[in-house]
Amino acid sequence: MATNDQNKIPKELLVPLVRKEDTSEKISGPSRTFMQDARRAFFKNKLAVISVFLVVIIILMSIFGPQMNEYGTDDQDLTRAKMPPHVPVLEKISWLGLDGTLSGKYRGNDVEAATANAIARYDNKEEFIDIKVVDEGDGSRNSAVVDATYHIYDAKDMSDQYFWLGTDTLGRDQWTRLWEGTRVSLIIAFVAAVIGLVVGVAYGGIAGFYGGKVDNVMMRIIEILVGIPNLVVVLLMMLVLQPGITSIVVALSITGWTGMARIVRGEVLKLKNQEFVLAARTLGQSNGKVIMKHLLPNISGIIIINTMFTIPDAIFFEAFLSFIGLGIVPPDASLGSLINAGFDNLRLYPYLLVYPAVLISLIMIAFNLIGDGLRDAFDPKMHK
Amino acid sequence: MSKLLEVKDLKVSFNTYNGEVQAVRGVNFDLNKGETLAIVGESGSGKSVTSTTLMGLLPKPQGIIKSGQILFEGEDLVKKSVKEMQKIRGNDIAMVFQDPMSSLNPTMKVGNQIMEGLIKHQNMNRADAKKKATELLELVGIPQPDVRMNQYPHQFSGGMRQRVVIAIALACNPKLLIADEPTTALDVTIQAQILELMKKIQKETNSALIFITHDLGVVANVADRVAVMYAGKVVEVGTVDDIFYNPKHPYTWGLLGSMPTLDSAEEELYAIPGSPPDMLNPPKGDAFAPRNKFALEIDTVMEPPMFKVSDTHYAATWLLHEDAPKIEPPESVKRRMQGFSKMEGEQ
Amino acid sequence: MFRYILQRLFYMLITLFIIATVTFFMMKMLPGSPLSAEDKLSEEQKAIVLEKYGLNDPVPVQYLRYMGGLVKGDLGVSFAFDNTPVTKILMDRMGPSLQLGFQSLLIGSFIGIILGLIAAVFRNGAIDYTSTIIAVLGSSIPNFVFAGILQYVFAVRLEWFPVALWGGFEYSILPTIALMIFPMATAARFIRTEMVDVLNSNFILTARAKGISEVGVVFKHGLRNGLIPLITVIGPMAVSMMTGSMVIEQIFAIPGIGEQFVTSVTLNDYPTIMGTTLLFAFLFVVIILIIDLLYGLIDPRIRVSGGNS
């Protein structure tokens, strides 16, 4: 084997190697802490970063949105009820549906009857209704179809008024109410999440850290609580308490902390027997130091992730409660109550449902993506 | 003896996010029927990748065979289709994995896991397969095999599980058995039992064995021949005697010297400094040079070819070139070599 | 195992007892009486009604009577629906809810499992990304939003399906789809993560080394190990079926338990609210029990430890 190209070997190099510098043990690449790694991983996740931006924008809008026009949350005026969205500039682009018109398909035995139907529907303001015949019909029942477009802002002589997202059945500005509602939903979600976080971490931390009898008793209590479905507890609480933000927060908090408590307890139990904690104790560190310096930093990831996932859950539950009439009651708004109102008018005024529905979906998706991103970022397996 | 397996210039790479990792960079070795070859090397030397490649179990799509041939009974396994490889795997070539704790399906009865291969390759019906599986459990030394057949892996201890894994591998009387560090995850006493078992079975079934390990102590015990791997290449190959009494490659010296023995208590162990090279960009020339006390200038420029030491013994180091300075192994390694021959003599 | 079941049944009864008691006393604490809405009644008439419902008795007596009735499956009489027994109201409305719940849970988790499985086997492929997107959207977007989209697009606009109410099978299609999104997304997500782990595990390598076909490896060795943990999310799925039933039945005007609950809330019909709440609690507790027992049956590792303890 060694005979193939003997002659090409530079024989003068067959001498012991003189080393300039020992590089065999050099560590390449800078060292990073776990948190730095996690942050890097999180910001690499484009969806999560976009979601953070989205959430920030939504939060800002929920604070400043209601002040962006002159209408108040509860400015009722039946003369301007159920106005469709009307946005300056964008009103020129008809397919956006922001041009301040109502439209729909109307049927009749012939075109005339169909047209009459449409006109009757739209306040009999014939001169403001465009009729486009879709199907001439053959005289049989409802065979003719017309497309009617009603220029309601002109009809009401309000073409200089702009309700960006229209008005609801009582003539309240939907834009203002939408952001008010978002604010209420977000406040409920954040407060419920924070309460769940504090109670859960404290409860789980104490149970896990002290262990033994304390742990036993505390865990039995949790087991009984977990056996009772959250749904039932929340529904009962909502029935008993006065409807409103506080009640929802209380109802959500009463059940919301158990999951966090169990997770934290499990983590603390696992960690406190690990060598590095034992080492800290052997070196004579106090309980407080051990908790603050060794336990908390190591479970902070899982706490953050879990909190991130409680927020969309709370938003959903608030919406659910308001939807079935147990949550926020008018004139206050929340995303759930707006959606509920939207369903009542789905057939004729779908815009009342579309915007709150889209917004709540965006919020939920964004928070879930942030949660996913954090979970991946805190997973050492994903650091590469 | 005819060659059962010939591996020629095998190159295997993994595509990762960081680039191409050259795990195996041109490996050559062969194996006769009924022979035991030990492949020795530290983690990352490419020994496990070589064995998974032999089995056709490279993770897809990251793992790629860049070039080379694996001739098994004269047929090139690299060119086999997925279906053809499925017929060979478990039937002609079988494998025992490193970690018995996770190598068995936790939700499937042990008996069924052994029978699967039998039913697939030998067209047995369930009753026959069951009988054969019970015999296999008995063969690998599991008491009450008919009761054990119906138990789940978690009811077995680590050593017992490894026996089951061996039984699965042996099910179809493979011509070649690959054992990838089969004893590493076990207690020392259990290790010895499993080694004895593998030796016994190999004698009985006359199948060839590739024994992958990083533990030279084990090698002396089981192998006929040894291939030492470093950085994706075989750097020295020879009979057990060649490698233990007359090692030529400085890396083999290091491996021997870093092995603690009973009478090494007083002397310092000869440790290999540094860590294995980055296989993303393997160094130019001899990959071992940066860690090699005896490196030559030429090592930084040219890769050493395989120099012939004897008919059975080859090593890839420029030290064997006729014009190279004559360098003796370090004293501690020499003493170790003498120790081995003394032990041999006493036996 | 038998002792374990008995023990669990015992705990279940205690939980139900606590829930019933708490429910009863909370209802008693509610402001206003069931008659506060009915202003037309004179004081005398009100007294007669209260007497008839036994609402003049001391609370402990009412409690014992209620609990006694519960044991016999008697949930009291509805205030709102002409003295109909609550049990009968719930029984009458059980059908649509159960049909919807089972349809969506089964179809949803089945599709979810398939999606997750394909995504795990063809990791990082187009199907994987699609299924991830479906999973994120499905588990994020509230089911009432889905219901709204479906109702508006397929019933109001396209007129392919009935807008609402309950008749033949076609009436159940849209609500089922709206309700099955969550179990589908959850299952798809869960199975993908599990299967990726399982398919990377050593025993899969052992199975491949035996020469078993890839299909056999995935289904025989992979799927069972990936499916077992899915049982743990049946609980959340069941809860989502319950909250979902309230919302979806309300949206599609389906005469089920959930719609009944929402109606009763607006009518202050306490016995019905209480009965429905107890029914939900009962269903939940039973489902959790079944899940735990199932887990023991399917996973051999738990079966043994359960039997020994």
PDB file of N, CA, C and O in Angstrom, chain C residues 97-113 176 179-184 186-187 230 233-242 287 291:
ATOM      1  N   SER C  97     -76.391  16.662  22.102  1.00  0.00           N
ATOM      2  CA  SER C  97     -75.087  16.984  22.690  1.00  0.00           C
ATOM      3  C   SER C  97     -74.129  15.814  22.592  1.00  0.00           C
ATOM      4  O   SER C  97     -72.972  15.965  22.213  1.00  0.00           O
ATOM      5  N   LEU C  98     -74.629  14.621  22.960  1.00  0.00           N
ATOM      6  CA  LEU C  98     -73.761  13.447  22.899  1.00  0.00           C
ATOM      7  C   LEU C  98     -73.328  13.180  21.461  1.00  0.00           C
ATOM      8  O   LEU C  98     -72.157  12.916  21.191  1.00  0.00           O
ATOM      9  N   GLN C  99     -74.288  13.256  20.541  1.00  0.00           N
ATOM     10  CA  GLN C  99     -73.950  12.995  19.140  1.00  0.00           C
ATOM     11  C   GLN C  99     -72.866  13.962  18.679  1.00  0.00           C
ATOM     12  O   GLN C  99     -71.837  13.544  18.138  1.00  0.00           O
ATOM     13  N   LEU C 100     -73.088  15.247  18.933  1.00  0.00           N
ATOM     14  CA  LEU C 100     -72.104  16.258  18.542  1.00  0.00           C
ATOM     15  C   LEU C 100     -70.755  15.993  19.189  1.00  0.00           C
ATOM     16  O   LEU C 100     -69.714  15.993  18.534  1.00  0.00           O
ATOM     17  N   GLY C 101     -70.791  15.765  20.501  1.00  0.00           N
ATOM     18  CA  GLY C 101     -69.553  15.572  21.252  1.00  0.00           C
ATOM     19  C   GLY C 101     -68.768  14.396  20.721  1.00  0.00           C
ATOM     20  O   GLY C 101     -67.577  14.513  20.412  1.00  0.00           O
ATOM     21  N   PHE C 102     -69.424  13.254  20.571  1.00  0.00           N
ATOM     22  CA  PHE C 102     -68.701  12.066  20.122  1.00  0.00           C
ATOM     23  C   PHE C 102     -68.235  12.211  18.685  1.00  0.00           C
ATOM     24  O   PHE C 102     -67.093  11.899  18.365  1.00  0.00           O
ATOM     25  N   GLN C 103     -69.136  12.701  17.829  1.00  0.00           N
ATOM     26  CA  GLN C 103     -68.758  12.890  16.434  1.00  0.00           C
ATOM     27  C   GLN C 103     -67.492  13.716  16.342  1.00  0.00           C
ATOM     28  O   GLN C 103     -66.527  13.327  15.689  1.00  0.00           O
ATOM     29  N   SER C 104     -67.492  14.861  17.019  1.00  0.00           N
ATOM     30  CA  SER C 104     -66.344  15.752  16.835  1.00  0.00           C
ATOM     31  C   SER C 104     -65.104  15.223  17.534  1.00  0.00           C
ATOM     32  O   SER C 104     -64.004  15.361  17.023  1.00  0.00           O
ATOM     33  N   LEU C 105     -65.282  14.594  18.700  1.00  0.00           N
ATOM     34  CA  LEU C 105     -64.113  14.067  19.406  1.00  0.00           C
ATOM     35  C   LEU C 105     -63.463  12.948  18.584  1.00  0.00           C
ATOM     36  O   LEU C 105     -62.245  12.933  18.399  1.00  0.00           O
ATOM     37  N   LEU C 106     -64.283  12.044  18.068  1.00  0.00           N
ATOM     38  CA  LEU C 106     -63.726  10.906  17.315  1.00  0.00           C
ATOM     39  C   LEU C 106     -63.129  11.363  15.998  1.00  0.00           C
ATOM     40  O   LEU C 106     -61.953  11.087  15.711  1.00  0.00           O
ATOM     41  N   ILE C 107     -63.933  12.087  15.191  1.00  0.00           N
ATOM     42  CA  ILE C 107     -63.422  12.510  13.885  1.00  0.00           C
ATOM     43  C   ILE C 107     -62.221  13.427  14.079  1.00  0.00           C
ATOM     44  O   ILE C 107     -61.200  13.282  13.419  1.00  0.00           O
ATOM     45  N   GLY C 108     -62.355  14.367  15.005  1.00  0.00           N
ATOM     46  CA  GLY C 108     -61.279  15.327  15.242  1.00  0.00           C
ATOM     47  C   GLY C 108     -59.991  14.651  15.632  1.00  0.00           C
ATOM     48  O   GLY C 108     -58.941  14.894  15.038  1.00  0.00           O
ATOM     49  N   SER C 109     -60.053  13.754  16.637  1.00  0.00           N
ATOM     50  CA  SER C 109     -58.781  13.157  17.052  1.00  0.00           C
ATOM     51  C   SER C 109     -58.250  12.212  15.977  1.00  0.00           C
ATOM     52  O   SER C 109     -57.047  12.099  15.809  1.00  0.00           O
ATOM     53  N   PHE C 110     -59.153  11.558  15.237  1.00  0.00           N
ATOM     54  CA  PHE C 110     -58.674  10.663  14.177  1.00  0.00           C
ATOM     55  C   PHE C 110     -57.881  11.449  13.132  1.00  0.00           C
ATOM     56  O   PHE C 110     -56.734  11.117  12.830  1.00  0.00           O
ATOM     57  N   ILE C 111     -58.498  12.519  12.616  1.00  0.00           N
ATOM     58  CA  ILE C 111     -57.789  13.330  11.613  1.00  0.00           C
ATOM     59  C   ILE C 111     -56.500  13.886  12.218  1.00  0.00           C
ATOM     60  O   ILE C 111     -55.452  13.895  11.581  1.00  0.00           O
ATOM     61  N   GLY C 112     -56.594  14.334  13.472  1.00  0.00           N
ATOM     62  CA  GLY C 112     -55.418  14.895  14.139  1.00  0.00           C
ATOM     63  C   GLY C 112     -54.285  13.887  14.220  1.00  0.00           C
ATOM     64  O   GLY C 112     -53.131  14.211  13.951  1.00  0.00           O
ATOM     65  N   ILE C 113     -54.621  12.653  14.596  1.00  0.00           N
ATOM     66  CA  ILE C 113     -53.593  11.617  14.726  1.00  0.00           C
ATOM     67  C   ILE C 113     -52.928  11.372  13.379  1.00  0.00           C
ATOM     68  O   ILE C 113     -51.703  11.309  13.269  1.00  0.00           O
ATOM     69  N   THR C 176     -70.319  20.065  14.047  1.00  0.00           N
ATOM     70  CA  THR C 176     -69.290  19.064  14.309  1.00  0.00           C
ATOM     71  C   THR C 176     -67.926  19.583  13.881  1.00  0.00           C
ATOM     72  O   THR C 176     -66.943  19.465  14.611  1.00  0.00           O
ATOM     73  N   LEU C 179     -66.647  22.119  16.249  1.00  0.00           N
ATOM     74  CA  LEU C 179     -66.297  21.560  17.548  1.00  0.00           C
ATOM     75  C   LEU C 179     -65.074  20.650  17.463  1.00  0.00           C
ATOM     76  O   LEU C 179     -64.364  20.454  18.445  1.00  0.00           O
ATOM     77  N   MET C 180     -64.818  20.086  16.279  1.00  0.00           N
ATOM     78  CA  MET C 180     -63.732  19.102  16.195  1.00  0.00           C
ATOM     79  C   MET C 180     -62.369  19.760  15.955  1.00  0.00           C
ATOM     80  O   MET C 180     -61.342  19.086  16.043  1.00  0.00           O
ATOM     81  N   ILE C 181     -62.364  21.057  15.651  1.00  0.00           N
ATOM     82  CA  ILE C 181     -61.088  21.714  15.361  1.00  0.00           C
ATOM     83  C   ILE C 181     -60.120  21.574  16.533  1.00  0.00           C
ATOM     84  O   ILE C 181     -58.953  21.257  16.359  1.00  0.00           O
ATOM     85  N   PHE C 182     -60.629  21.796  17.744  1.00  0.00           N
ATOM     86  CA  PHE C 182     -59.717  21.761  18.896  1.00  0.00           C
ATOM     87  C   PHE C 182     -59.112  20.378  19.126  1.00  0.00           C
ATOM     88  O   PHE C 182     -57.887  20.243  19.207  1.00  0.00           O
ATOM     89  N   PRO C 183     -59.949  19.313  19.233  1.00  0.00           N
ATOM     90  CA  PRO C 183     -59.320  17.996  19.399  1.00  0.00           C
ATOM     91  C   PRO C 183     -58.393  17.654  18.245  1.00  0.00           C
ATOM     92  O   PRO C 183     -57.339  17.046  18.453  1.00  0.00           O
ATOM     93  N   MET C 184     -58.761  18.094  17.044  1.00  0.00           N
ATOM     94  CA  MET C 184     -57.917  17.783  15.887  1.00  0.00           C
ATOM     95  C   MET C 184     -56.545  18.450  16.048  1.00  0.00           C
ATOM     96  O   MET C 184     -55.507  17.793  15.930  1.00  0.00           O
ATOM     97  N   THR C 186     -55.147  19.671  18.743  1.00  0.00           N
ATOM     98  CA  THR C 186     -54.418  19.162  19.907  1.00  0.00           C
ATOM     99  C   THR C 186     -53.772  17.824  19.583  1.00  0.00           C
ATOM    100  O   THR C 186     -52.596  17.605  19.874  1.00  0.00           O
ATOM    101  N   ALA C 187     -54.557  16.931  18.978  1.00  0.00           N
ATOM    102  CA  ALA C 187     -54.021  15.601  18.675  1.00  0.00           C
ATOM    103  C   ALA C 187     -52.874  15.705  17.677  1.00  0.00           C
ATOM    104  O   ALA C 187     -51.835  15.060  17.846  1.00  0.00           O
ATOM    105  N   LEU C 230     -51.305  10.274  24.425  1.00  0.00           N
ATOM    106  CA  LEU C 230     -52.423  11.088  23.934  1.00  0.00           C
ATOM    107  C   LEU C 230     -53.601  11.013  24.894  1.00  0.00           C
ATOM    108  O   LEU C 230     -54.393  11.949  25.006  1.00  0.00           O
ATOM    109  N   VAL C 233     -54.370  13.948  27.130  1.00  0.00           N
ATOM    110  CA  VAL C 233     -55.012  15.193  26.715  1.00  0.00           C
ATOM    111  C   VAL C 233     -56.498  14.997  26.423  1.00  0.00           C
ATOM    112  O   VAL C 233     -57.179  15.929  26.019  1.00  0.00           O
ATOM    113  N   ILE C 234     -57.003  13.777  26.620  1.00  0.00           N
ATOM    114  CA  ILE C 234     -58.443  13.584  26.428  1.00  0.00           C
ATOM    115  C   ILE C 234     -59.208  14.436  27.440  1.00  0.00           C
ATOM    116  O   ILE C 234     -60.282  14.955  27.134  1.00  0.00           O
ATOM    117  N   GLY C 235     -58.646  14.608  28.637  1.00  0.00           N
ATOM    118  CA  GLY C 235     -59.298  15.435  29.652  1.00  0.00           C
ATOM    119  C   GLY C 235     -59.572  16.845  29.143  1.00  0.00           C
ATOM    120  O   GLY C 235     -60.729  17.264  29.061  1.00  0.00           O
ATOM    121  N   PRO C 236     -58.494  17.591  28.770  1.00  0.00           N
ATOM    122  CA  PRO C 236     -58.719  18.920  28.211  1.00  0.00           C
ATOM    123  C   PRO C 236     -59.657  18.900  27.003  1.00  0.00           C
ATOM    124  O   PRO C 236     -60.468  19.809  26.824  1.00  0.00           O
ATOM    125  N   MET C 237     -59.546  17.850  26.186  1.00  0.00           N
ATOM    126  CA  MET C 237     -60.425  17.774  25.019  1.00  0.00           C
ATOM    127  C   MET C 237     -61.880  17.689  25.462  1.00  0.00           C
ATOM    128  O   MET C 237     -62.759  18.340  24.904  1.00  0.00           O
ATOM    129  N   ALA C 238     -62.138  16.861  26.495  1.00  0.00           N
ATOM    130  CA  ALA C 238     -63.505  16.694  26.970  1.00  0.00           C
ATOM    131  C   ALA C 238     -64.042  18.015  27.497  1.00  0.00           C
ATOM    132  O   ALA C 238     -65.189  18.385  27.228  1.00  0.00           O
ATOM    133  N   VAL C 239     -63.181  18.749  28.229  1.00  0.00           N
ATOM    134  CA  VAL C 239     -63.626  20.049  28.731  1.00  0.00           C
ATOM    135  C   VAL C 239     -63.972  20.969  27.574  1.00  0.00           C
ATOM    136  O   VAL C 239     -64.980  21.681  27.601  1.00  0.00           O
ATOM    137  N   SER C 240     -63.126  20.911  26.525  1.00  0.00           N
ATOM    138  CA  SER C 240     -63.398  21.783  25.387  1.00  0.00           C
ATOM    139  C   SER C 240     -64.694  21.372  24.696  1.00  0.00           C
ATOM    140  O   SER C 240     -65.394  22.200  24.127  1.00  0.00           O
ATOM    141  N   MET C 241     -65.022  20.067  24.752  1.00  0.00           N
ATOM    142  CA  MET C 241     -66.302  19.639  24.202  1.00  0.00           C
ATOM    143  C   MET C 241     -67.451  20.259  25.005  1.00  0.00           C
ATOM    144  O   MET C 241     -68.476  20.633  24.460  1.00  0.00           O
ATOM    145  N   MET C 242     -67.270  20.370  26.335  1.00  0.00           N
ATOM    146  CA  MET C 242     -68.351  20.903  27.172  1.00  0.00           C
ATOM    147  C   MET C 242     -68.527  22.400  26.965  1.00  0.00           C
ATOM    148  O   MET C 242     -69.638  22.872  26.709  1.00  0.00           O
ATOM    149  N   ILE C 287     -65.013  10.754  32.979  1.00  0.00           N
ATOM    150  CA  ILE C 287     -64.042  10.686  31.881  1.00  0.00           C
ATOM    151  C   ILE C 287     -62.626  10.557  32.443  1.00  0.00           C
ATOM    152  O   ILE C 287     -61.834   9.722  31.982  1.00  0.00           O
ATOM    153  N   ILE C 291     -60.087   7.579  31.764  1.00  0.00           N
ATOM    154  CA  ILE C 291     -58.757   7.827  31.199  1.00  0.00           C
ATOM    155  C   ILE C 291     -57.688   7.135  32.040  1.00  0.00           C
ATOM    156  O   ILE C 291     -56.816   6.441  31.513  1.00  0.00           O
TER     157      ILE C 291
END
